[in-house]
């Protein structure tokens, strides 16, 4: 068994609540939750962390938050994610966190996968771990603590 080398997270529905807030001027805000960045910083010494988003219209909003956290963000269509992973990583070394209807296709092929509590049923079906928390409500923080305990170091809350 390979050791995981990269943690790839979808943004919308995982780091955010998955809702898109529009005004007459278009998409204007996304809701990001507490504690996720701090937990990612605890995990960062052990594994590369990357974010992906398929939200073209809201990409600049997402980019601002990911830049503020000092992580990498790539635009990757929801239906091209496995292709992107295979071009950049060995799937047997990837941990993937997602929530959407198409994330199950990634979850089937990577080393380890995580779904949020309110994820699509197919994502949950193929997830190795399902958080108790929802996107923008500390689901990423919960996932990070789980990964620290499972793969990287003893963790005693």
PDB file of C-alpha atoms in Angstrom:
ATOM      1  CA  UNK A   1       0.000   0.000   0.000  1.00  0.00           C
ATOM      2  CA  UNK A   2       1.286   3.437  -0.950  1.00  0.00           C
ATOM      3  CA  UNK A   3       1.358   6.284   1.522  1.00  0.00           C
ATOM      4  CA  UNK A   4      -0.879   9.214   0.543  1.00  0.00           C
ATOM      5  CA  UNK A   5       1.047  12.176  -0.852  1.00  0.00           C
ATOM      6  CA  UNK A   6      -1.622  14.705  -1.810  1.00  0.00           C
ATOM      7  CA  UNK A   7      -4.979  15.782  -0.381  1.00  0.00           C
ATOM      8  CA  UNK A   8      -7.181  17.238  -3.130  1.00  0.00           C
ATOM      9  CA  UNK A   9     -10.331  19.028  -2.054  1.00  0.00           C
ATOM     10  CA  UNK A  10     -13.263  20.240  -4.083  1.00  0.00           C
ATOM     11  CA  UNK A  11     -14.270  23.703  -2.875  1.00  0.00           C
ATOM     12  CA  UNK A  12     -18.010  24.191  -3.340  1.00  0.00           C
ATOM     13  CA  UNK A  13     -19.983  22.074  -0.895  1.00  0.00           C
ATOM     14  CA  UNK A  14     -16.816  21.088   0.970  1.00  0.00           C
ATOM     15  CA  UNK A  15     -15.045  24.273   2.018  1.00  0.00           C
ATOM     16  CA  UNK A  16     -18.236  26.261   1.339  1.00  0.00           C
ATOM     17  CA  UNK A  17     -21.901  25.528   1.973  1.00  0.00           C
ATOM     18  CA  UNK A  18     -22.304  24.878  -1.747  1.00  0.00           C
ATOM     19  CA  UNK A  19     -24.750  27.741  -2.255  1.00  0.00           C
ATOM     20  CA  UNK A  20     -24.208  30.465  -4.804  1.00  0.00           C
ATOM     21  CA  UNK A  21     -25.313  33.943  -3.747  1.00  0.00           C
ATOM     22  CA  UNK A  22     -26.422  36.130  -6.641  1.00  0.00           C
ATOM     23  CA  UNK A  23     -27.490  39.739  -7.033  1.00  0.00           C
ATOM     24  CA  UNK A  24     -28.537  41.526 -10.215  1.00  0.00           C
ATOM     25  CA  UNK A  25     -24.786  41.890 -10.836  1.00  0.00           C
ATOM     26  CA  UNK A  26     -24.179  38.119 -10.747  1.00  0.00           C
ATOM     27  CA  UNK A  27     -22.448  35.824  -8.298  1.00  0.00           C
ATOM     28  CA  UNK A  28     -21.161  37.951  -5.462  1.00  0.00           C
ATOM     29  CA  UNK A  29     -20.253  35.854  -2.392  1.00  0.00           C
ATOM     30  CA  UNK A  30     -19.604  32.353  -1.105  1.00  0.00           C
ATOM     31  CA  UNK A  31     -19.838  31.247   2.506  1.00  0.00           C
ATOM     32  CA  UNK A  32     -16.678  29.711   3.954  1.00  0.00           C
ATOM     33  CA  UNK A  33     -16.713  28.329   7.482  1.00  0.00           C
ATOM     34  CA  UNK A  34     -14.511  28.410  10.596  1.00  0.00           C
ATOM     35  CA  UNK A  35     -11.625  26.151  11.654  1.00  0.00           C
ATOM     36  CA  UNK A  36     -10.958  24.553   8.258  1.00  0.00           C
ATOM     37  CA  UNK A  37      -7.851  26.622   7.508  1.00  0.00           C
ATOM     38  CA  UNK A  38      -6.348  25.937  10.948  1.00  0.00           C
ATOM     39  CA  UNK A  39      -6.900  22.200  10.560  1.00  0.00           C
ATOM     40  CA  UNK A  40      -5.381  22.241   7.073  1.00  0.00           C
ATOM     41  CA  UNK A  41      -2.289  23.939   8.541  1.00  0.00           C
ATOM     42  CA  UNK A  42      -1.997  21.073  11.062  1.00  0.00           C
ATOM     43  CA  UNK A  43      -2.098  18.568   8.192  1.00  0.00           C
ATOM     44  CA  UNK A  44       0.123  20.504   5.771  1.00  0.00           C
ATOM     45  CA  UNK A  45       3.496  19.294   7.136  1.00  0.00           C
ATOM     46  CA  UNK A  46       2.519  15.717   6.238  1.00  0.00           C
ATOM     47  CA  UNK A  47       0.895  15.973   2.810  1.00  0.00           C
ATOM     48  CA  UNK A  48       0.552  18.318  -0.159  1.00  0.00           C
ATOM     49  CA  UNK A  49      -2.806  20.103  -0.154  1.00  0.00           C
ATOM     50  CA  UNK A  50      -4.526  21.241  -3.376  1.00  0.00           C
ATOM     51  CA  UNK A  51      -7.936  22.701  -4.100  1.00  0.00           C
ATOM     52  CA  UNK A  52      -9.966  22.339  -7.276  1.00  0.00           C
ATOM     53  CA  UNK A  53     -13.096  24.116  -8.426  1.00  0.00           C
ATOM     54  CA  UNK A  54     -15.349  23.686 -11.421  1.00  0.00           C
ATOM     55  CA  UNK A  55     -17.174  26.951 -10.734  1.00  0.00           C
ATOM     56  CA  UNK A  56     -16.037  29.204 -13.565  1.00  0.00           C
ATOM     57  CA  UNK A  57     -18.220  32.199 -12.632  1.00  0.00           C
ATOM     58  CA  UNK A  58     -17.274  32.075  -8.966  1.00  0.00           C
ATOM     59  CA  UNK A  59     -13.632  31.151  -9.483  1.00  0.00           C
ATOM     60  CA  UNK A  60     -12.249  34.561  -8.501  1.00  0.00           C
ATOM     61  CA  UNK A  61     -14.177  34.455  -5.215  1.00  0.00           C
ATOM     62  CA  UNK A  62     -12.793  30.983  -4.502  1.00  0.00           C
ATOM     63  CA  UNK A  63      -9.290  32.044  -5.565  1.00  0.00           C
ATOM     64  CA  UNK A  64      -9.312  34.929  -3.094  1.00  0.00           C
ATOM     65  CA  UNK A  65     -10.060  32.587  -0.176  1.00  0.00           C
ATOM     66  CA  UNK A  66      -7.580  29.893  -1.234  1.00  0.00           C
ATOM     67  CA  UNK A  67      -4.868  32.529  -1.832  1.00  0.00           C
ATOM     68  CA  UNK A  68      -5.556  33.948   1.653  1.00  0.00           C
ATOM     69  CA  UNK A  69      -4.959  30.447   3.041  1.00  0.00           C
ATOM     70  CA  UNK A  70      -1.743  30.071   0.978  1.00  0.00           C
ATOM     71  CA  UNK A  71      -2.794  26.957  -0.932  1.00  0.00           C
ATOM     72  CA  UNK A  72      -2.934  26.103  -4.635  1.00  0.00           C
ATOM     73  CA  UNK A  73      -6.184  26.212  -6.598  1.00  0.00           C
ATOM     74  CA  UNK A  74      -6.887  24.833 -10.065  1.00  0.00           C
ATOM     75  CA  UNK A  75      -9.934  25.131 -12.263  1.00  0.00           C
ATOM     76  CA  UNK A  76     -10.949  21.554 -13.106  1.00  0.00           C
ATOM     77  CA  UNK A  77     -14.293  20.631 -14.618  1.00  0.00           C
ATOM     78  CA  UNK A  78     -16.333  18.247 -12.499  1.00  0.00           C
ATOM     79  CA  UNK A  79     -16.343  15.699 -15.315  1.00  0.00           C
ATOM     80  CA  UNK A  80     -12.580  15.925 -16.002  1.00  0.00           C
ATOM     81  CA  UNK A  81     -11.270  15.497 -12.457  1.00  0.00           C
ATOM     82  CA  UNK A  82      -9.969  11.967 -12.757  1.00  0.00           C
ATOM     83  CA  UNK A  83      -8.157  12.889 -15.981  1.00  0.00           C
ATOM     84  CA  UNK A  84      -6.556  15.869 -14.200  1.00  0.00           C
ATOM     85  CA  UNK A  85      -5.534  13.732 -11.244  1.00  0.00           C
ATOM     86  CA  UNK A  86      -3.953  11.107 -13.495  1.00  0.00           C
ATOM     87  CA  UNK A  87      -2.038  13.821 -15.390  1.00  0.00           C
ATOM     88  CA  UNK A  88      -0.613  15.259 -12.167  1.00  0.00           C
ATOM     89  CA  UNK A  89      -0.516  12.473  -9.555  1.00  0.00           C
ATOM     90  CA  UNK A  90      -0.536   8.760  -8.994  1.00  0.00           C
ATOM     91  CA  UNK A  91      -4.176   8.037  -7.998  1.00  0.00           C
ATOM     92  CA  UNK A  92      -2.878   5.464  -5.505  1.00  0.00           C
ATOM     93  CA  UNK A  93      -1.331   8.359  -3.551  1.00  0.00           C
ATOM     94  CA  UNK A  94      -4.344  10.700  -3.619  1.00  0.00           C
ATOM     95  CA  UNK A  95      -6.844  11.492  -0.887  1.00  0.00           C
ATOM     96  CA  UNK A  96      -9.869  13.235  -2.381  1.00  0.00           C
ATOM     97  CA  UNK A  97     -12.651  15.123  -0.606  1.00  0.00           C
ATOM     98  CA  UNK A  98     -15.831  15.952  -2.468  1.00  0.00           C
ATOM     99  CA  UNK A  99     -19.585  16.104  -2.205  1.00  0.00           C
ATOM    100  CA  UNK A 100     -21.091  16.262  -5.692  1.00  0.00           C
ATOM    101  CA  UNK A 101     -22.893  13.893  -7.979  1.00  0.00           C
ATOM    102  CA  UNK A 102     -19.796  13.357 -10.160  1.00  0.00           C
ATOM    103  CA  UNK A 103     -17.299  12.967  -7.300  1.00  0.00           C
ATOM    104  CA  UNK A 104     -18.099   9.264  -7.021  1.00  0.00           C
ATOM    105  CA  UNK A 105     -16.111   8.704 -10.233  1.00  0.00           C
ATOM    106  CA  UNK A 106     -13.014  10.088  -8.535  1.00  0.00           C
ATOM    107  CA  UNK A 107     -13.711   8.367  -5.225  1.00  0.00           C
ATOM    108  CA  UNK A 108     -13.788   4.960  -6.938  1.00  0.00           C
ATOM    109  CA  UNK A 109     -10.240   5.370  -8.268  1.00  0.00           C
ATOM    110  CA  UNK A 110      -8.166   7.163  -5.636  1.00  0.00           C
ATOM    111  CA  UNK A 111      -6.350   5.801  -2.593  1.00  0.00           C
ATOM    112  CA  UNK A 112      -8.786   7.247  -0.043  1.00  0.00           C
ATOM    113  CA  UNK A 113     -11.877   9.419  -0.286  1.00  0.00           C
ATOM    114  CA  UNK A 114     -13.951  11.589   1.996  1.00  0.00           C
ATOM    115  CA  UNK A 115     -17.496  12.898   1.583  1.00  0.00           C
ATOM    116  CA  UNK A 116     -19.264  15.540   3.627  1.00  0.00           C
ATOM    117  CA  UNK A 117     -22.405  14.710   5.614  1.00  0.00           C
ATOM    118  CA  UNK A 118     -24.784  16.211   3.055  1.00  0.00           C
ATOM    119  CA  UNK A 119     -23.000  14.813  -0.011  1.00  0.00           C
ATOM    120  CA  UNK A 120     -24.745  13.220  -2.946  1.00  0.00           C
ATOM    121  CA  UNK A 121     -25.666   9.599  -2.191  1.00  0.00           C
ATOM    122  CA  UNK A 122     -23.259   8.279  -4.847  1.00  0.00           C
ATOM    123  CA  UNK A 123     -20.378  10.201  -3.295  1.00  0.00           C
ATOM    124  CA  UNK A 124     -21.252   8.758   0.102  1.00  0.00           C
ATOM    125  CA  UNK A 125     -21.500   5.260  -1.380  1.00  0.00           C
ATOM    126  CA  UNK A 126     -17.884   5.353  -2.560  1.00  0.00           C
ATOM    127  CA  UNK A 127     -16.372   7.392   0.268  1.00  0.00           C
ATOM    128  CA  UNK A 128     -14.027   5.724   2.728  1.00  0.00           C
ATOM    129  CA  UNK A 129     -15.032   8.277   5.351  1.00  0.00           C
ATOM    130  CA  UNK A 130     -18.108  10.479   5.690  1.00  0.00           C
ATOM    131  CA  UNK A 131     -17.876  13.514   7.943  1.00  0.00           C
ATOM    132  CA  UNK A 132     -20.531  14.255  10.518  1.00  0.00           C
ATOM    133  CA  UNK A 133     -20.276  17.929   9.598  1.00  0.00           C
ATOM    134  CA  UNK A 134     -21.397  19.689   6.451  1.00  0.00           C
ATOM    135  CA  UNK A 135     -19.549  21.979   4.045  1.00  0.00           C
ATOM    136  CA  UNK A 136     -18.689  25.400   5.567  1.00  0.00           C
ATOM    137  CA  UNK A 137     -19.474  23.918   8.990  1.00  0.00           C
ATOM    138  CA  UNK A 138     -16.092  22.372   9.853  1.00  0.00           C
ATOM    139  CA  UNK A 139     -16.306  19.315   7.568  1.00  0.00           C
ATOM    140  CA  UNK A 140     -12.779  19.975   6.298  1.00  0.00           C
ATOM    141  CA  UNK A 141     -11.476  20.407   9.847  1.00  0.00           C
ATOM    142  CA  UNK A 142     -13.072  17.093  10.827  1.00  0.00           C
ATOM    143  CA  UNK A 143     -11.549  15.404   7.773  1.00  0.00           C
ATOM    144  CA  UNK A 144      -8.086  16.779   8.581  1.00  0.00           C
ATOM    145  CA  UNK A 145      -8.203  15.474  12.132  1.00  0.00           C
ATOM    146  CA  UNK A 146      -9.366  12.101  10.819  1.00  0.00           C
ATOM    147  CA  UNK A 147      -6.470  11.960   8.338  1.00  0.00           C
ATOM    148  CA  UNK A 148      -3.911  12.954  10.964  1.00  0.00           C
ATOM    149  CA  UNK A 149      -5.051  10.118  13.184  1.00  0.00           C
ATOM    150  CA  UNK A 150      -5.417   7.534  10.419  1.00  0.00           C
ATOM    151  CA  UNK A 151      -2.297   8.171   8.346  1.00  0.00           C
ATOM    152  CA  UNK A 152       0.180  10.552   9.930  1.00  0.00           C
ATOM    153  CA  UNK A 153       0.418  10.786  13.678  1.00  0.00           C
ATOM    154  CA  UNK A 154      -1.341   9.834  16.861  1.00  0.00           C
ATOM    155  CA  UNK A 155      -3.949  12.441  17.572  1.00  0.00           C
ATOM    156  CA  UNK A 156      -5.574  12.790  20.968  1.00  0.00           C
ATOM    157  CA  UNK A 157      -8.386  15.337  21.079  1.00  0.00           C
TER     158      UNK A 157
END
